[in-house]
GROMACS .gro file of C-alpha atoms in nm:
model
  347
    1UNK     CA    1   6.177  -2.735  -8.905
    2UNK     CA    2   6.263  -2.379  -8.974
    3UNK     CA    3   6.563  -2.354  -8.786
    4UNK     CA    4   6.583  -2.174  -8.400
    5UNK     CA    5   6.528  -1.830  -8.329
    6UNK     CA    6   6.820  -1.689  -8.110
    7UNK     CA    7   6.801  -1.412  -7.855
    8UNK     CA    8   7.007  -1.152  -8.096
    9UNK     CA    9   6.796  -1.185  -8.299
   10UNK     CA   10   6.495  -1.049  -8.126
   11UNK     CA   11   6.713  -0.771  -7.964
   12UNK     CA   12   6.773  -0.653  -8.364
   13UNK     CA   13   6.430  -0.693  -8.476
   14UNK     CA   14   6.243  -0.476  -8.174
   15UNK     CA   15   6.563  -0.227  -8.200
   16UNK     CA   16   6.488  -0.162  -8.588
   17UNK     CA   17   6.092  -0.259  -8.523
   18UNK     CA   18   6.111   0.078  -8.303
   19UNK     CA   19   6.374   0.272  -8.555
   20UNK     CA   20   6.113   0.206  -8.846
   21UNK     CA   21   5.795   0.287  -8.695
   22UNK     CA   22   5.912   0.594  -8.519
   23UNK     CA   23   6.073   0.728  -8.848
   24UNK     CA   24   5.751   0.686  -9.009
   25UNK     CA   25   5.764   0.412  -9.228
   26UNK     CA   26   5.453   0.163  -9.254
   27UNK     CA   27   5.377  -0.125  -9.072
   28UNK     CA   28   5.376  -0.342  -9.427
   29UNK     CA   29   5.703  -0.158  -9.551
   30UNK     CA   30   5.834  -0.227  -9.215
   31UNK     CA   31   5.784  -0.558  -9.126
   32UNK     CA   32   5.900  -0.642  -9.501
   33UNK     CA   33   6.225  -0.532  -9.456
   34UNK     CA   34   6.260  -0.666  -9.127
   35UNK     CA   35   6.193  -1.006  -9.284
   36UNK     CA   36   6.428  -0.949  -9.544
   37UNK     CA   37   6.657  -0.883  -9.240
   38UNK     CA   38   6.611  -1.181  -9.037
   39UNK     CA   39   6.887  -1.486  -9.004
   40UNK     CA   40   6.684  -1.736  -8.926
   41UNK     CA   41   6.447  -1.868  -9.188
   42UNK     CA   42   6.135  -1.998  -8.947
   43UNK     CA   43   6.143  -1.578  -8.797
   44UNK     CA   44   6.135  -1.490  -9.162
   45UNK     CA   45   5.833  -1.702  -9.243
   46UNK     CA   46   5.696  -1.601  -8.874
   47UNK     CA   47   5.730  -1.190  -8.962
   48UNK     CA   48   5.601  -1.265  -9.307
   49UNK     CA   49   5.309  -1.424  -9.172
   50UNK     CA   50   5.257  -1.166  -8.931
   51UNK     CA   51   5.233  -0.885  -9.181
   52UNK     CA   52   4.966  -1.147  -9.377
   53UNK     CA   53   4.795  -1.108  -9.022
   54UNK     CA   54   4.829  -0.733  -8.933
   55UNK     CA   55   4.684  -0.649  -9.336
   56UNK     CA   56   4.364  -0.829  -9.227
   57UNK     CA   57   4.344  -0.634  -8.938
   58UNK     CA   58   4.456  -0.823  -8.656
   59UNK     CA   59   4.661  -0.607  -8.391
   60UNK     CA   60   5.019  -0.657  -8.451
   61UNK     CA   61   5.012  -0.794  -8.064
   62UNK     CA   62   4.771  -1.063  -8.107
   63UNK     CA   63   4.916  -1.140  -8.466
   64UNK     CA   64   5.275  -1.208  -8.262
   65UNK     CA   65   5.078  -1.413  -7.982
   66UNK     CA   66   4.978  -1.673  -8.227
   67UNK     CA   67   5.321  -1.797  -8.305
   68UNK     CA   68   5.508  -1.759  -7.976
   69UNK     CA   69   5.841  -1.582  -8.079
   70UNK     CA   70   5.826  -1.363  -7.771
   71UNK     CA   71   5.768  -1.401  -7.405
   72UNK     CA   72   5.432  -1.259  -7.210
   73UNK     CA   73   5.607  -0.891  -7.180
   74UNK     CA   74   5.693  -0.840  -7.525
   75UNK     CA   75   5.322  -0.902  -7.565
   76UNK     CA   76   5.184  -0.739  -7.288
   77UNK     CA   77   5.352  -0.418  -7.360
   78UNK     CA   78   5.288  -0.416  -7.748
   79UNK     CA   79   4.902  -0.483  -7.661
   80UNK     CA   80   4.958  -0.167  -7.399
   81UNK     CA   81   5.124   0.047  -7.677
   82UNK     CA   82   4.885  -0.022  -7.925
   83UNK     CA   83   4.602   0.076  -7.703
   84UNK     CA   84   4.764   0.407  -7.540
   85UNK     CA   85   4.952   0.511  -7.906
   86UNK     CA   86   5.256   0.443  -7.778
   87UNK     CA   87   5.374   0.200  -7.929
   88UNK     CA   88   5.697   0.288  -8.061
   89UNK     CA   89   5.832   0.392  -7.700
   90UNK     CA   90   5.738   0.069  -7.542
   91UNK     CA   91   5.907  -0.092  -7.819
   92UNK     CA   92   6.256   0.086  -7.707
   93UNK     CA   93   6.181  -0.042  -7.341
   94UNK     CA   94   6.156  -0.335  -7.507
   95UNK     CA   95   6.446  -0.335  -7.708
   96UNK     CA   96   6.685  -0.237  -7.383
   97UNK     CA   97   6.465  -0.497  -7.171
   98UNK     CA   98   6.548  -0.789  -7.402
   99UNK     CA   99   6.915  -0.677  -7.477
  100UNK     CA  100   6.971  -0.647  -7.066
  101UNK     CA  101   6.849  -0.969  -6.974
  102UNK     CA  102   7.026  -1.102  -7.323
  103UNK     CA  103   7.400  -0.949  -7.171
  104UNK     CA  104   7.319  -1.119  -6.816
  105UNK     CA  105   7.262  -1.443  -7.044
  106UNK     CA  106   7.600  -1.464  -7.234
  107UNK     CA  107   7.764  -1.374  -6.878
  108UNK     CA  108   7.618  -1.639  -6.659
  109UNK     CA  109   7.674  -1.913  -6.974
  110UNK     CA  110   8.049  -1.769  -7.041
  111UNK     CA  111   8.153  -1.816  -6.667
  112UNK     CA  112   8.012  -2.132  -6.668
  113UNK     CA  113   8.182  -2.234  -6.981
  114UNK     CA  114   8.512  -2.356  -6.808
  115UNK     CA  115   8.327  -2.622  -6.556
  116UNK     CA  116   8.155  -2.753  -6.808
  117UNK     CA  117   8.460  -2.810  -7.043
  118UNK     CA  118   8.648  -2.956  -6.737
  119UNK     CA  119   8.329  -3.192  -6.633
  120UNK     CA  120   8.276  -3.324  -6.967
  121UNK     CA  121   8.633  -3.411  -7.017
  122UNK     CA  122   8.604  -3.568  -6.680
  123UNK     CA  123   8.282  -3.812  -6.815
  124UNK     CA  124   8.474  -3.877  -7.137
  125UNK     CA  125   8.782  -3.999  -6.933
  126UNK     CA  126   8.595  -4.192  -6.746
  127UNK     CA  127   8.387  -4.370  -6.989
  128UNK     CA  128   8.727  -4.427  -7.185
  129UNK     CA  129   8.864  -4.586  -6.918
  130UNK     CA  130   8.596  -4.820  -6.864
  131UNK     CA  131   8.504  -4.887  -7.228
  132UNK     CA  132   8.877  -4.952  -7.330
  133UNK     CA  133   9.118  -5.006  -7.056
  134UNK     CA  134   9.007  -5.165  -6.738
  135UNK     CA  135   8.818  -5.441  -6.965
  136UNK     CA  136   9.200  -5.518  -7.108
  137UNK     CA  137   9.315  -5.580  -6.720
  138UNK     CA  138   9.024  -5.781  -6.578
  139UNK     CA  139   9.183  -6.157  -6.711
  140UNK     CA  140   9.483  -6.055  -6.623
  141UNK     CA  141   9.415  -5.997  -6.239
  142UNK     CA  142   9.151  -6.257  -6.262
  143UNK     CA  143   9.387  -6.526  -6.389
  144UNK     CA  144   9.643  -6.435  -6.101
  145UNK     CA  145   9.395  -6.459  -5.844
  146UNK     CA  146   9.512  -6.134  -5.674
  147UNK     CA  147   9.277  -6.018  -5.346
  148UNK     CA  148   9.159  -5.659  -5.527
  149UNK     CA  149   9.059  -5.343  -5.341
  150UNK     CA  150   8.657  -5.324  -5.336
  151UNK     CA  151   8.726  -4.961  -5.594
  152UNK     CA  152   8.872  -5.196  -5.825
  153UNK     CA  153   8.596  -5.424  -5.768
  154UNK     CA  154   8.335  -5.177  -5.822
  155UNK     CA  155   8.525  -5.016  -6.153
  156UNK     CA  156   8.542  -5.362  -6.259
  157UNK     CA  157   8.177  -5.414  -6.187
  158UNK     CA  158   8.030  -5.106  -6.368
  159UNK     CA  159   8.301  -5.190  -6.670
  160UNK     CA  160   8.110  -5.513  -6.739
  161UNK     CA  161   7.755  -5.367  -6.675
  162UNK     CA  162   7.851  -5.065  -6.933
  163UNK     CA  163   8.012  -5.321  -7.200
  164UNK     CA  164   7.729  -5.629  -7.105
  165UNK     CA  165   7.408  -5.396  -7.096
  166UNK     CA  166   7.511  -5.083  -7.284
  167UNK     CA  167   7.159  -5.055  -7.366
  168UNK     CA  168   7.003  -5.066  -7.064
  169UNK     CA  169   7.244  -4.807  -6.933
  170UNK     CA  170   7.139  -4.567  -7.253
  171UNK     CA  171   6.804  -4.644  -7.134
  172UNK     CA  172   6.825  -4.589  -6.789
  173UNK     CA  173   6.998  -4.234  -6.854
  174UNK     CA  174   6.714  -4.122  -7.113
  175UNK     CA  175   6.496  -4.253  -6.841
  176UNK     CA  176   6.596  -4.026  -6.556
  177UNK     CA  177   6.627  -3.719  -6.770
  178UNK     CA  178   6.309  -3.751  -6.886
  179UNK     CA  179   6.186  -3.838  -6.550
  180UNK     CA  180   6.399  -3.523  -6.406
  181UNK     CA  181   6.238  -3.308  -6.685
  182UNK     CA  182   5.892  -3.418  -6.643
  183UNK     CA  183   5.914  -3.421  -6.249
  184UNK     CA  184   5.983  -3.059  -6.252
  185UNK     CA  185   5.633  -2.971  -6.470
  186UNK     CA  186   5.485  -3.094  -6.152
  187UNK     CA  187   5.463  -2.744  -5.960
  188UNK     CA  188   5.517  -2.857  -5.589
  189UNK     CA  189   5.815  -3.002  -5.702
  190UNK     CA  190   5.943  -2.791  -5.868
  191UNK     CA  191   5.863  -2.515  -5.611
  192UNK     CA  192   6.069  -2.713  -5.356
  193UNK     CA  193   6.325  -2.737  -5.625
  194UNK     CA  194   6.365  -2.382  -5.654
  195UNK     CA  195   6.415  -2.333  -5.301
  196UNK     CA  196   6.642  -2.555  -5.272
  197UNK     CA  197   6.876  -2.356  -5.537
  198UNK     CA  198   6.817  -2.080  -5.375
  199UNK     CA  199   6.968  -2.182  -5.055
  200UNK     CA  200   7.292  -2.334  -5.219
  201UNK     CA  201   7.595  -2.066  -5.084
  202UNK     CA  202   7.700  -1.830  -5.319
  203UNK     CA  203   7.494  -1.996  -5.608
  204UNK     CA  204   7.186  -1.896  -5.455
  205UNK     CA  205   7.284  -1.525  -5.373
  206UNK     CA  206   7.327  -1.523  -5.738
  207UNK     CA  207   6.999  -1.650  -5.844
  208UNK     CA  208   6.840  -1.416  -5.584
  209UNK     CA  209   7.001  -1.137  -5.722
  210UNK     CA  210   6.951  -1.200  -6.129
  211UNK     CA  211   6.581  -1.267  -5.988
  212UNK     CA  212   6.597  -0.908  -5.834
  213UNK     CA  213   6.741  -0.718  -6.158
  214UNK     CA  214   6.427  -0.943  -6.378
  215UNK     CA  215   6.217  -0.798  -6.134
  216UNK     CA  216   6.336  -0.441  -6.090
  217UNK     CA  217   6.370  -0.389  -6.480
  218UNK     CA  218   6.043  -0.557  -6.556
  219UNK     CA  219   5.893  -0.295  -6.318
  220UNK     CA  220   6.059  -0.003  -6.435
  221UNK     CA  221   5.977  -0.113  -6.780
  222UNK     CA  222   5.626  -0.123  -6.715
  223UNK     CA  223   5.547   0.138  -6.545
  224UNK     CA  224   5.706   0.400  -6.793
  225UNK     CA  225   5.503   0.173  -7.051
  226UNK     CA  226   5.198   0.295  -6.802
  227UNK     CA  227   5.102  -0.078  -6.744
  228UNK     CA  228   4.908  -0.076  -6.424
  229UNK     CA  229   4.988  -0.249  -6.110
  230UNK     CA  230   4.847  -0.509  -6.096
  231UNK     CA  231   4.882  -0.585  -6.491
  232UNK     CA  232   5.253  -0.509  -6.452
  233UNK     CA  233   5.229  -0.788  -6.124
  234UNK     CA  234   5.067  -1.026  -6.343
  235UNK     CA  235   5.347  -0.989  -6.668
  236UNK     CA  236   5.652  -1.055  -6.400
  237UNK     CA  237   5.480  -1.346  -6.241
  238UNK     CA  238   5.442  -1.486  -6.539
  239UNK     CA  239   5.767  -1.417  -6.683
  240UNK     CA  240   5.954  -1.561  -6.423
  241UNK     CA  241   6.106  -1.886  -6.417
  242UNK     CA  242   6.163  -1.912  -6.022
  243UNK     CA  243   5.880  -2.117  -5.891
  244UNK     CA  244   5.926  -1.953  -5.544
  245UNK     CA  245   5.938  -1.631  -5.703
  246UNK     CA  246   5.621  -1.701  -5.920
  247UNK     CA  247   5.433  -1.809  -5.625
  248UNK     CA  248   5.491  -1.515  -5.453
  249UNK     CA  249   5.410  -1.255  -5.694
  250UNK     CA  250   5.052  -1.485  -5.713
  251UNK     CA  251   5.003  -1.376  -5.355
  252UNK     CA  252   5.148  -1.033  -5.420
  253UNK     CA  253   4.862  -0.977  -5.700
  254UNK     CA  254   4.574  -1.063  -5.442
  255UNK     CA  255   4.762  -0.828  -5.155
  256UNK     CA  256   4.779  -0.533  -5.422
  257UNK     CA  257   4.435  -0.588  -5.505
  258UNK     CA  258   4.301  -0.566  -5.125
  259UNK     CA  259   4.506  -0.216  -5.133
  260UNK     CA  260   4.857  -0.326  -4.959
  261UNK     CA  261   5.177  -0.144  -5.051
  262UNK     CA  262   5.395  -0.321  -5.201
  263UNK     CA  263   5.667  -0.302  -5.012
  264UNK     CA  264   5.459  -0.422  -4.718
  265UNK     CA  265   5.356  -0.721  -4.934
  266UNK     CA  266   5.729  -0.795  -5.020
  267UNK     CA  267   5.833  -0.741  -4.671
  268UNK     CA  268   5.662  -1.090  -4.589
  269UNK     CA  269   5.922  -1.306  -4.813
  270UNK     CA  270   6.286  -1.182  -4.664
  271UNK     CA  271   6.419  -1.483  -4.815
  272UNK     CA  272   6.343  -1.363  -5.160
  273UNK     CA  273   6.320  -1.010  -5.110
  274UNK     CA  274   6.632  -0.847  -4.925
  275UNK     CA  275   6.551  -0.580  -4.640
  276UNK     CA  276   6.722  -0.344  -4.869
  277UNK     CA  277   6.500  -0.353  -5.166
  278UNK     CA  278   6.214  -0.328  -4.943
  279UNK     CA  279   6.351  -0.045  -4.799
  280UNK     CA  280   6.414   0.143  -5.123
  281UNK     CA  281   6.059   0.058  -5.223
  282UNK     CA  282   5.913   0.172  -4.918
  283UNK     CA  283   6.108   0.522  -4.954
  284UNK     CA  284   5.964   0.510  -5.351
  285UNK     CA  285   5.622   0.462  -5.237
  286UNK     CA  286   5.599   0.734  -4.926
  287UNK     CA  287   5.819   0.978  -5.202
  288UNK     CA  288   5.573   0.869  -5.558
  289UNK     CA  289   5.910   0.811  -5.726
  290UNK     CA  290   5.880   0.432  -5.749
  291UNK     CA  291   5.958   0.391  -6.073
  292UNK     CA  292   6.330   0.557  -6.009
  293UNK     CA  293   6.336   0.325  -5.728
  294UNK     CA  294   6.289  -0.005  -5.913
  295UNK     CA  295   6.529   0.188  -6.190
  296UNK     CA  296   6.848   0.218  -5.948
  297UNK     CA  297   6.734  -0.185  -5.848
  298UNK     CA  298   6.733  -0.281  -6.187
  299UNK     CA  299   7.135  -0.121  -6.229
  300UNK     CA  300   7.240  -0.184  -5.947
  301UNK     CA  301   7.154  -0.574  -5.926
  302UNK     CA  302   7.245  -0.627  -6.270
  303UNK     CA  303   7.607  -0.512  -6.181
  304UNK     CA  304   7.568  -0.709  -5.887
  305UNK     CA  305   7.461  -1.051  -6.095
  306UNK     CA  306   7.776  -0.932  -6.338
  307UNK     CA  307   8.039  -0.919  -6.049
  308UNK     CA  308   7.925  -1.269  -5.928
  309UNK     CA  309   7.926  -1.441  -6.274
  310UNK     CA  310   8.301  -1.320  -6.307
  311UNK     CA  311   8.404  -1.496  -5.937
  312UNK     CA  312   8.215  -1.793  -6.035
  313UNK     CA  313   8.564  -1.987  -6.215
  314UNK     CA  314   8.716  -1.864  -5.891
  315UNK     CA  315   8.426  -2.036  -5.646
  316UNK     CA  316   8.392  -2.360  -5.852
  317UNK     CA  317   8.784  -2.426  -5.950
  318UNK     CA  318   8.901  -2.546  -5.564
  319UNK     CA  319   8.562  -2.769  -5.576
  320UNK     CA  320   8.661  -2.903  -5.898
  321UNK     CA  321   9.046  -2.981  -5.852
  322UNK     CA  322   8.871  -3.177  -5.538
  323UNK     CA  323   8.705  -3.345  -5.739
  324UNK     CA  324   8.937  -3.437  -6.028
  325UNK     CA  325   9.188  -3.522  -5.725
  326UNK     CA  326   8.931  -3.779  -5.566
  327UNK     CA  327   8.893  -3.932  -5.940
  328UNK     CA  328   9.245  -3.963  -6.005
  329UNK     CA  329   9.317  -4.107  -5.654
  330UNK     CA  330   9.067  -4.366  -5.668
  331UNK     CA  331   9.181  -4.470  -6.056
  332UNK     CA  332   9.520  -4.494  -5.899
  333UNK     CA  333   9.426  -4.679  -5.611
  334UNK     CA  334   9.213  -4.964  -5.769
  335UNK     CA  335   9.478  -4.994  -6.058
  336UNK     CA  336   9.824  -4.953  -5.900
  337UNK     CA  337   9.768  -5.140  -5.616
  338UNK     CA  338   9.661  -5.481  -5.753
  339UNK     CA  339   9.959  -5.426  -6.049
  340UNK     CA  340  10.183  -5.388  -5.702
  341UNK     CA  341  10.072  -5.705  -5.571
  342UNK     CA  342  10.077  -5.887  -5.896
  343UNK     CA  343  10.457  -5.759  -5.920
  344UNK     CA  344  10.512  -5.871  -5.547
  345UNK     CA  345  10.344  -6.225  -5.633
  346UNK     CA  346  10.552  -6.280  -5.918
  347UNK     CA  347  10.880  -6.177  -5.799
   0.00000   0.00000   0.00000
């Protein structure tokens, strides 16, 4: 109603959230000009409301949890701040934790932004041709009584379906997005889902790795926050979007808690946990330098998920000229040939 709330803007308003506070300036005076600050109208009326909140006393945590602008760490670590006094540190994590996983966002959707263009021209051809021109030729091979190619048959076919029962085929689309969108709420579906992305070649090295640098960051972020263990267990898990990933950090929480390392509780999930990463963590743990550990994880897979989302053009173009090749061909075939024999019957 209020118009959307983009990731930039979140990255500004913890960045000068942090900048204020520190410098000294009041909650009130702070959030004020933060709302004065703010693009979008609905996360003006949100802050607004949120100083309304904080002047009655509620913690400006639980204020923010109300209205669900931010994600579970934002939350967790402003509740852990406010608690420990250290607030406007674990508002800087959070400001470089939200503007990370904001860059890895722009690079995954910019390297996808070619396919995309190409597929959806692809769907508009192909509608056009079977809203507009293959309608035009059906009487004409029809009236010659040519034997036609069963592709021309079938593009004839779906022509007729599309133009007969356009709203059926509307329907039936809506229909299996919804259904595709409400099938993976269900979480043993979507689990297997997951997996299955995860084992797709290259595609789900990729995932595994932007899964890793969520991880490794969230970690490191945590633990200089001085979020526990298990609390810090609990935020990822949550924050994750991976359904295999979620699951395991359930049974990671319950290891941790029986007193497991947990490298050794990683170690159990090589397909989601490389042998190197629980290598490093297993040095981290024997060393108590953990948190540098999951640090050098956090850079290093983040330059790894960069590198990848630059090749990805390169990986997808030879699938898609396949693919634009098979389209054309089969056009070609089911129209060219039955003009050929028309030509040859006529003649």
């Amino acid at each position: 109603m209020f118009g959307s709330i983009n990731s930039a803007d979140k990255v500004n308003f913890v960045k000068n959230l942090s900048v204020m506070l520190k410098s000294g300036v009041t909650i009130d005076e702070t959030l004020i000009e933060l709302a004065e600050q703010a693009r979008s109208p609905k996360f003006k009326k949100i802050i607004l409301a949120v100083k309304d909140d904080v002047g009655h006393g509620t913690p400006l945590s639980a204020s923010f949890d109300k209205y669900g602008v931010f994600d579970n760490v934002f939350k967790a670590l402003m509740r852990t701040g406010e608690v420990s006094g250290e607030l406007e540190n674990n508002l800087i994590f959070l400001a470089d934790w939200l503007e990370n996983e904001n860059d890895m966002r722009k690079d995954i959707n910019s390297a996808t932004l070619y396919p995309k263009i190409v597929i959806g021209a692809v769907v508009v051809l192909a509608l056009g041709l079977n809203l507009f021109v293959l309608p035009k030729l059906v009487p004409l091979f029809t009236d010659m009584k040519i034997e036609l190619p069963w592709t021309t048959k079938f593009l004839f076919a779906s022509s007729k379906i599309m133009l007969d029962y356009w709203y059926a085929v509307i329907g039936i689309v809506i229909a299996a997005v919804v259904g595709f969108v409400m099938l993976g709420k269900i979480s043993s579906i979507r689990r297997m889902r997951d997996a299955v992305y995860l084992r797709i070649p290259f595609f789900g090295t990729l995932m595994t790795d932007y899964e890793m640098a969520v991880i490794s960051q969230l970690f490191y972020t945590c633990f200089k926050s001085g979020v526990p263990m298990h609390e810090t267990i609990i935020i990822i898990r949550d924050t994750l979007e991976n359904a295999e990933y979620r699951a395991s950090f359930t049974a990671i929480a319950d290891h941790i808690q029986a007193g497991t390392a947990l490298s050794v509780t990683m170690k159990a999930y090589p397909r989601l946990y490389p042998r190197q990463v629980v290598s490093i963590l297993a040095t981290g743990e024997k060393s108590g330098t953990l948190s540098n550990s999951f640090q050098y994880l956090a850079a290093f897979y983040s330059k790894e998920v960069r590198s990848k989302t630059k090749d990805i053009p390169t990986v997808i173009e030879p699938a898609l000229l396949l693919f634009i090749a098979a389209m054309i061909g089969v056009i070609a075939f089911s129209v060219i040939i039955p003009i050929y024999k028309l030509s040859v019957s006529v003649s």
